[in-house]
XYZ file of N, CA and C in Angstrom:
174
model
N 15.908 31.440 -7.156
C 17.124 30.727 -7.401
C 17.070 29.991 -8.728
N 18.068 29.205 -8.934
C 18.194 28.475 -10.179
C 17.628 27.067 -10.107
N 17.307 26.604 -8.913
C 16.836 25.234 -8.756
C 15.357 25.083 -9.067
N 14.886 23.880 -8.860
C 13.479 23.546 -9.063
C 12.638 24.271 -8.010
N 11.687 25.106 -8.420
C 10.901 25.848 -7.431
C 9.989 24.951 -6.590
N 9.723 23.736 -7.037
C 8.866 22.832 -6.272
C 9.640 21.996 -5.264
N 10.966 22.016 -5.330
C 11.779 21.237 -4.397
C 11.840 21.966 -3.054
N 11.569 21.263 -1.954
C 11.623 21.920 -0.648
C 13.060 22.227 -0.240
N 13.256 23.397 0.307
C 14.560 23.774 0.845
C 14.371 24.127 2.314
N 15.465 24.248 3.035
C 15.357 24.584 4.454
C 14.713 25.948 4.631
N 15.043 26.872 3.752
C 14.447 28.206 3.846
C 12.950 28.188 3.610
N 12.510 27.435 2.610
C 11.065 27.378 2.347
C 10.339 26.644 3.470
N 10.972 25.637 4.052
C 10.343 24.935 5.175
C 10.228 25.847 6.396
N 11.272 26.646 6.650
C 11.200 27.596 7.759
C 10.139 28.660 7.493
N 10.018 29.096 6.254
C 9.005 30.088 5.910
C 7.602 29.517 6.099
N 7.399 28.254 5.747
C 6.095 27.619 5.983
C 5.779 27.588 7.470
N 6.783 27.291 8.286
C 6.569 27.283 9.728
C 6.256 28.665 10.267
N 6.877 29.686 9.675
C 6.604 31.058 10.094
C 5.174 31.455 9.732
N 4.735 31.019 8.559
C 3.371 31.343 8.128
C 2.326 30.611 8.968
N 2.638 29.417 9.433
C 1.718 28.623 10.263
C 2.200 28.680 11.704
N 2.077 29.834 12.316
C 2.640 30.063 13.646
C 1.987 29.177 14.713
N 0.787 28.671 14.443
C 0.124 27.788 15.407
C 0.787 26.418 15.480
N 1.519 26.045 14.440
C 2.172 24.738 14.379
C 3.680 24.938 14.483
N 4.138 25.227 15.690
C 5.547 25.590 15.873
C 6.495 24.438 15.582
N 6.034 23.203 15.664
C 6.924 22.066 15.422
C 7.364 21.977 13.967
N 6.730 22.726 13.071
C 7.131 22.716 11.665
C 8.524 23.299 11.455
N 8.977 24.142 12.387
C 10.294 24.755 12.209
C 11.404 23.986 12.919
N 11.067 22.982 13.707
C 12.093 22.282 14.489
C 13.117 21.568 13.614
N 12.689 20.756 12.669
C 13.631 19.973 11.858
C 14.503 20.861 10.972
N 13.937 21.765 10.159
C 14.827 22.591 9.339
C 15.651 23.567 10.167
N 15.098 24.074 11.254
C 15.863 24.981 12.116
C 17.044 24.277 12.759
N 16.829 23.058 13.229
C 17.914 22.286 13.832
C 18.945 21.900 12.782
N 18.510 21.596 11.573
C 19.448 21.255 10.500
C 20.346 22.441 10.164
N 19.773 23.632 10.073
C 20.576 24.830 9.800
C 21.539 25.082 10.951
N 21.058 24.972 12.183
C 21.906 25.184 13.356
C 23.073 24.202 13.381
N 22.796 22.920 13.146
C 23.856 21.913 13.169
C 24.855 22.113 12.035
N 24.382 22.477 10.858
C 25.278 22.726 9.733
C 26.221 23.883 10.028
N 25.697 24.982 10.525
C 26.532 26.148 10.825
C 27.514 25.830 11.944
N 27.060 25.121 12.975
C 27.945 24.759 14.079
C 29.067 23.840 13.609
N 28.743 22.834 12.811
C 29.762 21.904 12.314
C 30.757 22.602 11.395
N 30.287 23.475 10.531
C 31.205 24.207 9.656
C 32.109 25.132 10.458
N 31.578 25.734 11.508
C 32.379 26.587 12.372
C 33.459 25.777 13.081
N 33.094 24.628 13.623
C 34.069 23.775 14.299
C 35.111 23.239 13.323
N 34.698 22.883 12.132
C 35.628 22.422 11.110
C 36.611 23.526 10.741
N 36.116 24.736 10.560
C 36.988 25.864 10.244
C 37.975 26.153 11.353
N 37.525 26.089 12.600
C 38.436 26.304 13.728
C 39.504 25.219 13.786
N 39.110 23.982 13.564
C 40.079 22.886 13.581
C 41.097 23.007 12.468
N 40.648 23.365 11.276
C 41.580 23.549 10.160
C 42.532 24.707 10.424
N 42.026 25.788 10.983
C 42.891 26.924 11.287
C 43.951 26.542 12.312
N 43.562 25.820 13.352
C 44.531 25.404 14.367
C 45.554 24.433 13.795
N 45.120 23.555 12.891
C 46.034 22.558 12.326
C 46.971 23.161 11.290
N 46.505 24.125 10.527
C 47.284 24.632 9.407
C 47.991 25.952 9.688
N 47.658 26.630 10.770
C 48.286 27.909 11.090
C 49.032 27.786 12.413
N 50.313 27.455 12.362
C 51.065 27.250 13.606
C 51.287 28.542 14.387
N 51.091 29.688 13.769
C 51.338 30.958 14.454
C 50.117 31.466 15.209
N 48.992 30.809 15.061
C 47.798 31.291 15.757
C 47.967 31.095 17.256
N 47.532 32.081 18.010
C 47.707 32.049 19.468
C 46.339 32.040 20.134
N 45.727 30.866 20.183
C 44.432 30.786 20.855
C 44.390 29.663 21.829
């Protein structure tokens, strides 16, 4: 990527946890952060669609 290669990212933290399979707790924080981000963005998108699209039938 274009960023600082020494800066930790969620992907690099998950990869470290994958490499150290004996220490499974290493993937909990970044994995939960990714899960919560995707869930919140999904809920936000659904709410915006319901609010802005009066023709949607769900």
